[in-house]
Structures are given as structure tokens and as C-alpha cells.
mmCIF file of C-alpha atoms in Angstrom:
data_model
loop_
_atom_site.group_PDB
_atom_site.id
_atom_site.type_symbol
_atom_site.label_atom_id
_atom_site.label_comp_id
_atom_site.label_asym_id
_atom_site.label_seq_id
_atom_site.Cartn_x
_atom_site.Cartn_y
_atom_site.Cartn_z
ATOM 1 C CA ASN A 1 0.000 0.000 0.000
ATOM 2 C CA GLY A 2 2.811 2.409 0.871
ATOM 3 C CA THR A 3 4.558 1.829 -2.443
ATOM 4 C CA ASP A 4 1.286 2.262 -4.387
ATOM 5 C CA ALA A 5 0.686 5.632 -2.737
ATOM 6 C CA SER A 6 4.297 6.621 -3.399
ATOM 7 C CA ALA A 7 4.041 5.610 -7.068
ATOM 8 C CA LYS A 8 0.801 7.589 -7.457
ATOM 9 C CA GLY A 9 2.447 10.612 -5.841
ATOM 10 C CA ILE A 10 5.444 10.365 -8.157
ATOM 11 C CA SER A 11 3.297 10.023 -11.268
ATOM 12 C CA GLY A 12 1.086 12.888 -10.053
ATOM 13 C CA VAL A 13 4.068 15.198 -9.636
ATOM 14 C CA ALA A 14 5.544 14.178 -12.977
ATOM 15 C CA SER A 15 2.265 14.709 -14.845
ATOM 16 C CA MET A 16 1.541 18.229 -13.538
ATOM 17 C CA SER A 17 1.763 21.174 -15.869
ATOM 18 C CA LEU A 18 4.543 23.641 -15.074
ATOM 19 C CA ASP A 19 2.066 26.201 -13.725
ATOM 20 C CA GLN A 20 0.477 23.616 -11.427
ATOM 21 C CA PHE A 21 3.895 22.470 -10.237
ATOM 22 C CA LEU A 22 5.077 26.035 -9.603
ATOM 23 C CA ASP A 23 1.926 26.773 -7.600
ATOM 24 C CA CYS A 24 2.468 23.650 -5.491
ATOM 25 C CA LEU A 25 6.165 24.462 -5.117
ATOM 26 C CA LYS A 26 5.411 27.986 -3.926
ATOM 27 C CA MET A 27 2.936 26.655 -1.343
ATOM 28 C CA LEU A 28 5.479 24.074 -0.213
ATOM 29 C CA PHE A 29 8.227 26.695 0.084
ATOM 30 C CA GLU A 30 5.924 28.964 2.064
ATOM 31 C CA GLN A 31 5.069 26.188 4.525
ATOM 32 C CA VAL A 32 8.643 24.923 4.915
ATOM 33 C CA LEU A 33 10.060 28.411 5.407
ATOM 34 C CA GLY A 34 7.326 29.183 7.947
ATOM 35 C CA LEU A 35 8.255 26.092 9.934
ATOM 36 C CA LEU A 36 11.960 26.878 9.716
ATOM 37 C CA TRP A 37 11.316 30.446 10.829
ATOM 38 C CA GLY A 38 9.509 29.006 13.861
ATOM 39 C CA ALA A 39 12.461 26.676 14.520
ATOM 40 C CA VAL A 40 14.861 29.629 14.373
ATOM 41 C CA ALA A 41 12.677 31.521 16.857
ATOM 42 C CA VAL A 42 12.615 28.514 19.214
ATOM 43 C CA ASN A 43 16.385 28.180 18.861
ATOM 44 C CA LYS A 44 16.937 31.832 19.755
ATOM 45 C CA TYR A 45 14.514 31.621 22.677
ATOM 46 C CA CYS A 46 16.135 28.490 24.082
ATOM 47 C CA ILE A 47 19.569 30.057 23.839
ATOM 48 C CA SER A 48 18.457 33.292 25.465
ATOM 49 C CA GLU A 49 16.698 31.446 28.295
ATOM 50 C CA GLY A 50 19.374 28.764 28.701
ATOM 51 C CA ILE A 51 16.842 25.984 28.083
ATOM 52 C CA LEU A 52 18.432 22.611 27.364
ATOM 53 C CA LEU A 53 16.711 20.136 25.074
ATOM 54 C CA ASP A 54 19.026 17.190 25.697
ATOM 55 C CA ASP A 55 18.919 14.831 28.692
ATOM 56 C CA LYS A 56 22.700 14.580 28.718
ATOM 57 C CA ALA A 57 22.937 18.355 28.628
ATOM 58 C CA ALA A 58 20.472 18.645 31.547
ATOM 59 C CA SER A 59 22.644 16.418 33.763
ATOM 60 C CA ASN A 60 25.710 18.405 32.706
ATOM 61 C CA GLU A 61 23.912 21.633 33.589
ATOM 62 C CA ALA A 62 23.454 20.485 37.172
ATOM 63 C CA THR A 63 27.159 19.669 37.322
ATOM 64 C CA THR A 64 28.251 22.973 35.799
ATOM 65 C CA SER A 65 25.870 24.968 38.000
ATOM 66 C CA ALA A 66 27.511 23.474 41.068
ATOM 67 C CA ASP A 67 30.916 24.311 39.599
ATOM 68 C CA GLY A 68 29.768 27.824 38.739
ATOM 69 C CA GLN A 69 30.426 27.397 34.994
ATOM 70 C CA GLY A 70 27.066 28.099 33.373
ATOM 71 C CA ASN A 71 28.760 28.919 30.069
ATOM 72 C CA GLU A 72 29.141 25.223 29.171
ATOM 73 C CA ALA A 73 25.407 24.657 29.704
ATOM 74 C CA SER A 74 24.683 27.560 27.380
ATOM 75 C CA GLN A 75 26.924 25.981 24.720
ATOM 76 C CA LEU A 76 25.088 22.662 25.083
ATOM 77 C CA ALA A 77 21.737 24.419 24.662
ATOM 78 C CA LYS A 78 23.027 26.106 21.527
ATOM 79 C CA SER A 79 24.269 22.844 20.059
ATOM 80 C CA ALA A 80 21.072 20.884 20.802
ATOM 81 C CA THR A 81 18.670 23.415 19.294
ATOM 82 C CA ALA A 82 21.058 24.280 16.461
ATOM 83 C CA ALA A 83 21.365 20.569 15.625
ATOM 84 C CA ALA A 84 17.574 20.276 15.425
ATOM 85 C CA LEU A 85 17.398 23.329 13.164
ATOM 86 C CA SER A 86 20.209 21.991 10.979
ATOM 87 C CA ALA A 87 18.480 18.599 10.679
ATOM 88 C CA ALA A 88 15.223 20.293 9.649
ATOM 89 C CA ALA A 89 17.023 22.381 7.015
ATOM 90 C CA ASP A 90 18.811 19.282 5.680
ATOM 91 C CA LEU A 91 15.529 17.393 5.418
ATOM 92 C CA ALA A 92 13.896 20.319 3.582
ATOM 93 C CA GLU A 93 16.855 20.543 1.184
ATOM 94 C CA LYS A 94 16.822 16.809 0.403
ATOM 95 C CA SER A 95 13.040 16.689 -0.014
ATOM 96 C CA VAL A 96 12.899 19.644 -2.401
ATOM 97 C CA SER A 97 15.885 18.291 -4.364
ATOM 98 C CA GLU A 98 14.125 14.959 -4.785
ATOM 99 C CA LEU A 99 10.897 16.685 -5.819
ATOM 100 C CA LEU A 100 12.769 18.624 -8.499
ATOM 101 C CA ARG A 101 14.582 15.468 -9.652
ATOM 102 C CA LEU A 102 11.226 13.751 -10.215
ATOM 103 C CA ARG A 103 10.423 16.373 -12.861
ATOM 104 C CA ARG A 104 13.865 16.600 -14.468
ATOM 105 C CA GLU A 105 12.645 15.357 -17.839
ATOM 106 C CA ALA A 106 9.579 17.629 -17.834
ATOM 107 C CA HIS A 107 11.697 20.651 -16.859
ATOM 108 C CA SER A 108 14.050 20.124 -19.792
ATOM 109 C CA LEU A 109 11.076 20.628 -22.141
ATOM 110 C CA VAL A 110 9.659 23.876 -20.700
ATOM 111 C CA SER A 111 9.977 27.286 -22.314
ATOM 112 C CA PHE A 112 12.780 29.667 -21.426
ATOM 113 C CA ASP A 113 10.387 31.790 -19.351
ATOM 114 C CA GLY A 114 9.141 28.678 -17.555
ATOM 115 C CA MET A 115 12.673 27.595 -16.695
ATOM 116 C CA ARG A 116 13.515 31.102 -15.517
ATOM 117 C CA GLN A 117 10.430 31.088 -13.254
ATOM 118 C CA LEU A 118 11.381 27.708 -11.821
ATOM 119 C CA TRP A 119 14.997 28.822 -11.323
ATOM 120 C CA ASP A 120 14.040 32.117 -9.654
ATOM 121 C CA THR A 121 11.501 30.489 -7.339
ATOM 122 C CA SER A 122 13.834 27.663 -6.350
ATOM 123 C CA LEU A 123 16.888 29.875 -5.922
ATOM 124 C CA THR A 124 14.964 32.292 -3.697
ATOM 125 C CA PHE A 125 13.967 29.345 -1.509
ATOM 126 C CA THR A 126 17.539 28.032 -1.517
ATOM 127 C CA LEU A 127 18.948 31.377 -0.369
ATOM 128 C CA GLN A 128 16.379 31.635 2.425
ATOM 129 C CA LEU A 129 17.067 28.048 3.480
ATOM 130 C CA GLU A 130 20.789 28.800 3.611
ATOM 131 C CA ARG A 131 20.157 31.900 5.686
ATOM 132 C CA PHE A 132 18.104 29.872 8.209
ATOM 133 C CA SER A 133 20.530 26.961 8.417
ATOM 134 C CA GLY A 134 23.738 28.975 8.257
ATOM 135 C CA LYS A 135 25.275 26.656 5.657
ATOM 136 C CA LYS A 136 25.184 26.201 1.897
ATOM 137 C CA ALA A 137 22.519 23.943 0.385
ATOM 138 C CA TYR A 138 24.903 22.244 -2.038
ATOM 139 C CA GLY A 139 22.528 19.370 -2.839
ATOM 140 C CA LEU A 140 19.718 21.697 -3.854
ATOM 141 C CA ARG A 141 22.061 23.969 -5.758
ATOM 142 C CA SER A 142 23.514 21.028 -7.706
ATOM 143 C CA THR A 143 20.010 19.781 -8.537
ATOM 144 C CA LEU A 144 19.078 23.227 -9.879
ATOM 145 C CA LEU A 145 22.302 23.405 -11.875
ATOM 146 C CA ALA A 146 21.734 19.933 -13.349
ATOM 147 C CA GLN A 147 18.208 20.904 -14.391
ATOM 148 C CA ALA A 148 19.395 24.136 -15.985
ATOM 149 C CA LYS A 149 22.141 22.231 -17.815
ATOM 150 C CA SER A 150 19.645 19.639 -19.066
ATOM 151 C CA PHE A 151 17.343 22.448 -20.244
ATOM 152 C CA VAL A 152 20.177 24.206 -22.127
ATOM 153 C CA GLU A 153 21.341 20.961 -23.734
ATOM 154 C CA ARG A 154 17.816 20.107 -24.883
ATOM 155 C CA LYS A 155 17.300 23.646 -26.204
ATOM 156 C CA HIS A 156 20.661 23.483 -28.021
ATOM 157 C CA GLU A 157 19.713 20.166 -29.670
ATOM 158 C CA SER A 158 16.382 21.619 -30.754
ATOM 159 C CA ASN A 159 18.003 24.750 -32.173
ATOM 160 C CA MET A 160 20.640 22.703 -34.013
ATOM 161 C CA SER A 161 17.935 20.491 -35.524
ATOM 162 C CA SER A 162 16.008 23.570 -36.667
ATOM 163 C CA LEU A 163 19.157 25.042 -38.179
ATOM 164 C CA VAL A 164 20.002 21.822 -40.029
ATOM 165 C CA ALA A 165 16.419 21.569 -41.339
ATOM 166 C CA ALA A 166 16.505 25.203 -42.500
ATOM 167 C CA LEU A 167 19.842 24.753 -44.252
ATOM 168 C CA ASP A 168 18.744 21.477 -45.855
ATOM 169 C CA SER A 169 15.558 23.045 -47.214
ATOM 170 C CA GLU A 170 17.382 25.932 -48.912
ATOM 171 C CA ARG A 171 18.437 25.631 -52.509
ATOM 172 C CA TRP A 172 22.155 26.011 -52.868
ATOM 173 C CA VAL A 173 23.714 26.727 -56.221
ATOM 174 C CA GLN A 174 27.419 26.696 -56.889
ATOM 175 C CA CYS A 175 28.804 29.990 -58.107
ATOM 176 C CA ASN A 176 32.183 31.277 -59.181
ATOM 177 C CA VAL A 177 34.245 33.022 -56.504
ATOM 178 C CA SER A 178 37.212 35.243 -57.197
ATOM 179 C CA ALA A 179 40.610 33.954 -56.094
ATOM 180 C CA GLU A 180 41.157 36.785 -53.600
ATOM 181 C CA ARG A 181 37.735 36.248 -51.989
ATOM 182 C CA GLN A 182 38.413 32.508 -51.762
ATOM 183 C CA ALA A 183 41.794 33.246 -50.127
ATOM 184 C CA ALA A 184 40.126 35.590 -47.604
ATOM 185 C CA LEU A 185 37.507 32.936 -46.767
ATOM 186 C CA THR A 186 40.212 30.286 -46.403
ATOM 187 C CA ARG A 187 42.169 32.535 -43.994
ATOM 188 C CA LEU A 188 38.968 33.236 -42.036
ATOM 189 C CA CYS A 189 38.082 29.537 -41.746
ATOM 190 C CA SER A 190 41.618 28.546 -40.743
ATOM 191 C CA GLY A 191 41.783 31.207 -38.011
ATOM 192 C CA ARG A 192 44.515 33.310 -39.653
ATOM 193 C CA ALA A 193 42.290 36.233 -40.706
ATOM 194 C CA ALA A 194 43.883 39.029 -38.721
#
């Protein structure tokens, strides 16, 4: 049952139009960033209040309080809440990367404006995610780069095919060329036309 639902979800994502996918992506980004913003706020609050979220850290706090070194407890609070925030950002990055990978083939066929919309939307999310997590989202960035590369390669193939078809459909007739013009063209083609 779990694999059937997963397969339906994958086929549903892959079969969406670009506009539908962008709308869903924007809603997803809004929700994820809202949750991460809340996690950042909790992290800041816990640090400012010295609240520890780790059982090991709580036992260490009692030890450090008796020693009069509350600074170590503060560091443990920072690391516990920061680790939770980092894990949430990593999960968001991996999930969005996988979602984009599911549509790699469809994204290589979109228009230039469609690809630019997808790129702008995804890059804005990536930058905000990096700001929340404090580290680069290399996985998401590489997924975006791979999709842009695939789009450019597909567009290049299409343009080359159109060019070949246009050249093949033209009627070419051989004509006489003067010797000096032929020499100039030969120098140009050989890279010596300076």
C-alpha cells in the first residue's frame, strides 16, 4: 500500500503542468520556510533562556551549576537546538531536491520563461534556506544546476535540428568566386584572418 501511494504521488508530480507544479512548489516553500522560521525563533529563545533540550545536557547543567560554569550549559543548549534546526534544514533541502529530480525530464522541455520562473523560485527558496541553516545547500544547488544544464542541452539540440532543417531546405547553387575572396575565406576559416 505504501509503495502504491508513493508511485501515485510520483506520477502525479511528474504529470503536472509547469504552472500547477510552480503553484504547489510555492505553497510548499511557504510552509517549509514558515516552519523553519519558527524553529529559528525557538532556537533563539532556548539560547536566550538557557533551556536545554538534551537529557545529557540537563545532567551536565546540574554539574556545571555546582561548579559555577554556566557557560558550558549555554553551549550545550546552543548545540542541541542548532542541531535540530540543521536537521530540519537538511531534510527540507533533500526533499525539495528529490521533488525537483522527479520532474527533471519535464523541466528540460519547458519554455525559457518557464525555466527562468522555476529557477528564480527555487533559488529564492535556496537562499532563504541557507540563511536559516547557516550553511550552503549544495545538494539543492547542484540539482538546480543539473536541471538548468539539461534544459540548455535540450534547447541546443532543438536549435541545431532547426538550423540543419533550415539549411537542408534551402536551394544552394554553386557559383564562381574570385581567387582573392576565396583566399580571404580560407584565412577566415583557418583562423589566420587578422
